[in-house]
Coordinates of C-alpha atoms in Angstrom, one line a residue:
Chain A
X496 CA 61.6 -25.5 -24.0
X497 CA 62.5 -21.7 -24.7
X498 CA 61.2 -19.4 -22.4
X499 CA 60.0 -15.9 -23.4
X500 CA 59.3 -13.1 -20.8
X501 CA 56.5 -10.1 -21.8
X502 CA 55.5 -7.9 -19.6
X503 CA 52.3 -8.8 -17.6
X504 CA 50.1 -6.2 -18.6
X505 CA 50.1 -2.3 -21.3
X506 CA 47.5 -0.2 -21.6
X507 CA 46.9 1.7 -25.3
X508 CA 44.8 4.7 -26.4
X509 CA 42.6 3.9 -29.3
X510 CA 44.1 4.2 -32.9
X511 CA 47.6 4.8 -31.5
X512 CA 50.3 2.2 -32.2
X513 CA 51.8 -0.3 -29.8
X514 CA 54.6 -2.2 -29.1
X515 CA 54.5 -5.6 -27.3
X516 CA 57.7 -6.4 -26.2
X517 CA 59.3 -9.8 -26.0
X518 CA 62.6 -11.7 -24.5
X519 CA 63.8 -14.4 -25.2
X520 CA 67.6 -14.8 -24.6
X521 CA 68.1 -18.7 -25.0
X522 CA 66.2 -18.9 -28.5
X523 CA 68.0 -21.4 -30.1
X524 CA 69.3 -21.1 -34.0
X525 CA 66.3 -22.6 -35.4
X526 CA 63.5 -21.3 -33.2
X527 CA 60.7 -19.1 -34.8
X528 CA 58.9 -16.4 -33.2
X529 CA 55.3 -16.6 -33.1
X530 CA 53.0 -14.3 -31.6
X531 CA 49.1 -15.3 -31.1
X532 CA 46.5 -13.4 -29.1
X533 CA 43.6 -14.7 -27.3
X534 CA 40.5 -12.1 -27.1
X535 CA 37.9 -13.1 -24.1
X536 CA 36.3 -16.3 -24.3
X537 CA 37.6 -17.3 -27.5
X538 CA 41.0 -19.6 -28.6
X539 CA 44.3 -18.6 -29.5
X540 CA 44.4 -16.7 -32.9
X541 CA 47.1 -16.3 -34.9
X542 CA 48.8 -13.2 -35.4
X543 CA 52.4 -13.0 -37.4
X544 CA 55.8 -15.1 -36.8
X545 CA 59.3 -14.7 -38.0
X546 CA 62.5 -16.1 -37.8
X547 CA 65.4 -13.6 -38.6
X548 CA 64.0 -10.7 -40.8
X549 CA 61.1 -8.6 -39.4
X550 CA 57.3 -9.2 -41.7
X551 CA 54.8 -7.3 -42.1
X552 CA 51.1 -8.8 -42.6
X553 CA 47.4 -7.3 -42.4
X554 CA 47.3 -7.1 -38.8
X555 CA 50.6 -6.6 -37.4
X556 CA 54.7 -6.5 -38.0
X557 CA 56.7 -7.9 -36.2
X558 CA 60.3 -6.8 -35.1
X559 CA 63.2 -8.9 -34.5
X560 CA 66.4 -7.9 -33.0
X561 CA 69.4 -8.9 -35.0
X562 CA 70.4 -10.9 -32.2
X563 CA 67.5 -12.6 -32.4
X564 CA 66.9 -12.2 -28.2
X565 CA 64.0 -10.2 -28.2
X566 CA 61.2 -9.3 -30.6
X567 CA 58.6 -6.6 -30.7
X568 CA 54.7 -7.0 -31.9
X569 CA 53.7 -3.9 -33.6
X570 CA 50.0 -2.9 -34.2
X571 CA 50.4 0.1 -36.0
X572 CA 46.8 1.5 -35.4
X573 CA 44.9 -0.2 -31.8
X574 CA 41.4 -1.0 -31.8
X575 CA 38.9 -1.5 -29.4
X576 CA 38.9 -5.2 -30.6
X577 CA 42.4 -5.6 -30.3
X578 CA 41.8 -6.0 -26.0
X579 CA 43.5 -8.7 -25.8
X580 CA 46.3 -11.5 -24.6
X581 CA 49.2 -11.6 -26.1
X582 CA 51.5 -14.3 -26.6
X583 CA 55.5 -14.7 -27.6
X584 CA 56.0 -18.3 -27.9
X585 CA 59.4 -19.6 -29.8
X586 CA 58.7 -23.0 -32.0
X587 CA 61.3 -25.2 -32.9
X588 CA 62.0 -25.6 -36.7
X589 CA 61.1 -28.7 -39.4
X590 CA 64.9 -30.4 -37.9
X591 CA 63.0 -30.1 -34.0
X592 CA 60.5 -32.3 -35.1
X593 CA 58.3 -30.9 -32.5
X594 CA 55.3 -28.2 -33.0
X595 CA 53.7 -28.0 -30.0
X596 CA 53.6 -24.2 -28.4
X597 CA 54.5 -23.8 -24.8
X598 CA 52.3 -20.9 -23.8
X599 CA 53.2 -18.0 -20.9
X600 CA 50.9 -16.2 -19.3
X601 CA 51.2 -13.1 -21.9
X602 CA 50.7 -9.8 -21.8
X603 CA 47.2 -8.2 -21.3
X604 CA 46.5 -5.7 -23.7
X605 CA 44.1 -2.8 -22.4
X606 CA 42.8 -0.6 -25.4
X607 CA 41.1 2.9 -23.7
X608 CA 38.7 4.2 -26.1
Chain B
X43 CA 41.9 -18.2 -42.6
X44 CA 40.7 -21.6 -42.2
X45 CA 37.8 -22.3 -39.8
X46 CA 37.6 -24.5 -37.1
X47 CA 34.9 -26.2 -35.1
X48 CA 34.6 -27.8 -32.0
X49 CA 31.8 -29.8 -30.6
X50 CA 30.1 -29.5 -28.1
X51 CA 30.7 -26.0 -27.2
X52 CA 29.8 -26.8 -23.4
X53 CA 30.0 -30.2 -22.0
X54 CA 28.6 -30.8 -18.3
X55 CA 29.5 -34.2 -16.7
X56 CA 29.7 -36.0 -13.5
X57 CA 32.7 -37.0 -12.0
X58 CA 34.2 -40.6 -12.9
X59 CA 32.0 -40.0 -16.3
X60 CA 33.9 -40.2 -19.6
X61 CA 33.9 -37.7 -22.2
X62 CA 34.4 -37.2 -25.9
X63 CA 35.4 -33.6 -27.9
X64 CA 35.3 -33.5 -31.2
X65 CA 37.6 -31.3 -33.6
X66 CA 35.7 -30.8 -37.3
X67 CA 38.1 -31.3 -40.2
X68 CA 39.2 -29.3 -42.9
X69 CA 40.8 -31.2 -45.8
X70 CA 44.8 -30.4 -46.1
X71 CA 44.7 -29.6 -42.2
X72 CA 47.3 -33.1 -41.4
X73 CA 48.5 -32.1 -38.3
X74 CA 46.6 -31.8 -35.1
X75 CA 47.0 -30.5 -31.4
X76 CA 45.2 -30.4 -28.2
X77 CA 45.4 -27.9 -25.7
X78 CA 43.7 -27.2 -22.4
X79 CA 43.4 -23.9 -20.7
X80 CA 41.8 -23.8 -16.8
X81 CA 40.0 -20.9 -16.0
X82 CA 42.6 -17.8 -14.9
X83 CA 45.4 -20.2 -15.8
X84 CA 48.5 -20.9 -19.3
X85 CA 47.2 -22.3 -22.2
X86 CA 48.6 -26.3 -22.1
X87 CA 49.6 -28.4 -24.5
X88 CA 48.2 -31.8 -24.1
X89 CA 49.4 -33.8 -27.6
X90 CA 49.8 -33.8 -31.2
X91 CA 48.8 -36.5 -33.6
X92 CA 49.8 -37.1 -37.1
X93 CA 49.1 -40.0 -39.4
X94 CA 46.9 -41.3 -36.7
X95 CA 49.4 -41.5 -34.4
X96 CA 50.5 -39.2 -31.5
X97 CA 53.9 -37.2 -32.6
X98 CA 54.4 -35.8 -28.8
X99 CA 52.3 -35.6 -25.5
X100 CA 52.9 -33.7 -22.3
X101 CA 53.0 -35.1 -18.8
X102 CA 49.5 -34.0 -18.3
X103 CA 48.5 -36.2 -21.1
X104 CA 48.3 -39.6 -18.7
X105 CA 46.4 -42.7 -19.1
X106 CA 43.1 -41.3 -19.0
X107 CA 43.4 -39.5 -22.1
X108 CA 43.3 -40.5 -25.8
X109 CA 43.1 -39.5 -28.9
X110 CA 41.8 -40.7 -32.5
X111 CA 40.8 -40.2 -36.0
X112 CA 39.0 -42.8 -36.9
X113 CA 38.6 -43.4 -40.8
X114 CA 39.8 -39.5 -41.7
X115 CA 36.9 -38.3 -40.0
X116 CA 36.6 -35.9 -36.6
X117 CA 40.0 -35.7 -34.4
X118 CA 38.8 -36.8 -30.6
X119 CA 39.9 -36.5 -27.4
X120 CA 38.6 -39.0 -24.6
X121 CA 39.0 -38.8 -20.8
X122 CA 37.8 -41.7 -20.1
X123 CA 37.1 -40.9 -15.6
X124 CA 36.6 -37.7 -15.6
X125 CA 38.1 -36.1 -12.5
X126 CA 36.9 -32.4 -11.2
X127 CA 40.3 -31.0 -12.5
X128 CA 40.0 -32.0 -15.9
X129 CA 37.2 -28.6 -15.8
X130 CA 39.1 -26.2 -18.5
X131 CA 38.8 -25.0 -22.0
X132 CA 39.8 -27.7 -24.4
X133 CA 40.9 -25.9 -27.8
X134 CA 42.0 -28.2 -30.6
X135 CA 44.4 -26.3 -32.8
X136 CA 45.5 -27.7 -36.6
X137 CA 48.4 -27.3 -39.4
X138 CA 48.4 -27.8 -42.6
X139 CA 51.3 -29.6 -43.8
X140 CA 54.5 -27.5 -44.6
X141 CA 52.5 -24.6 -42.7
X142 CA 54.0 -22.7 -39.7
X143 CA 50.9 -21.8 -38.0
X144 CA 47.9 -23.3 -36.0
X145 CA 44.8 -22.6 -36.4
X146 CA 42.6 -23.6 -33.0
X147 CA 39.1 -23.7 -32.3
X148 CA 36.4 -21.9 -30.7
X149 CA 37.2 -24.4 -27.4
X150 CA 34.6 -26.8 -25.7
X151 CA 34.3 -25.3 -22.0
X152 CA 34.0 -29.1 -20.1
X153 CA 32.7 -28.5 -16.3
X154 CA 33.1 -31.7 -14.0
X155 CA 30.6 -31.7 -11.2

């Protein structure tokens, strides 16, 4: 399984952007990028994923290097609600046949108010 | 984006006891995944079922797990001897077909005594 590597913990101010960095240098052709967030005592949510181009969607964008070996999860405005875990996990594609997530331990977000 | 129950939300049992955690469906949602998270610890993936059958498992998922949808209605896990190390959060997590990302539950918190 691919391995990604975040960084264990950031800290954010309050409606300031962030970047969540992410590495993952053996991603294979067909690997997405996902990135989910857990808030406290609740299950892995859904944020954005990509596979070559960077997206945009209501909560987040995501940018990929055109390598493809590292990513970057951009909130564009933090909240107080956005405290949270956050997880880089690579997927294989439809030809993998598998669709499990291998989780890592994340990185902590800390939003300061 | 779609919602997704678990029940119960907290299951007490004694050890050697079995157990059963339910996953509510949503129509369209074909594919289905469960994960367990110990307290402080990785989110895990345990195994993913399709067409009533299981599509992949982990090594965690041994003999004293199983899974079933019986007639289309709620997704199940069983441990059937529950052992003090099976305490975690069990999410169940869900695709729709041709989708890319899972939707998980709320979790059931199971505490083995």
């Amino acid at each position: 399984d691919a391995k990604t590597t975040q960084p264990n913990s950031m800290e954010s101010n309050e409606e300031e952007p962030v970047h969540l960095p992410c590495n993952h240098s053996t991603i294979s052709g067909t690997d997405y990028i996902h990135w989910y967030r857990q808030l406290p005592s609740q299950g892995p949510e859904y944020v954005i994923h990509g596979l070559t181009s960077n997206v945009n969607n209501r909560m987040a964008s995501l940018a990929i290097a055109e390598d493809r070996k590292s990513s970057t999860l951009i909130l564009h405005r933090a909240t107080l609600r956005d405290a949270a875990v956050y997880y880089c996990i690579l997927r294989g594609g439809a030809t993998s046949g598998t669709y499990k997530y291998i989780f890592g331990t994340g990185t902590r977000l800390k939003v300061l108010a | 984006e779609p919602e997704v129950t678990q029940t119960p939300s907290h299951q007490v049992t004694q050890m050697g006891q079995e157990v059963i955690l339910r996953c509510v469906p949503i129509s369209n949602h074909l594919y289905f995944y469960w994960y367990r998270q110990i307290l402080g610890q990785k989110v895990e993936f345990l195994v993913s079922f399709y067409n009533n059958e299981i599509s992949e498992k982990s090594e965690i998922f041994d003999d004293q797990f199983s899974v079933e949808r019986p007639d289309g209605s709620n997704f199940t896990l069983k441990i059937r001897s529950t052992k003090l190390e099976d305490s975690a959060m069990y999410f169940c997590g869900r695709r729709l077909a041709g989708g890319n990302e899972q939707f998980f539950g709320p979790g059931t918190r199971l505490t083995v005594l």
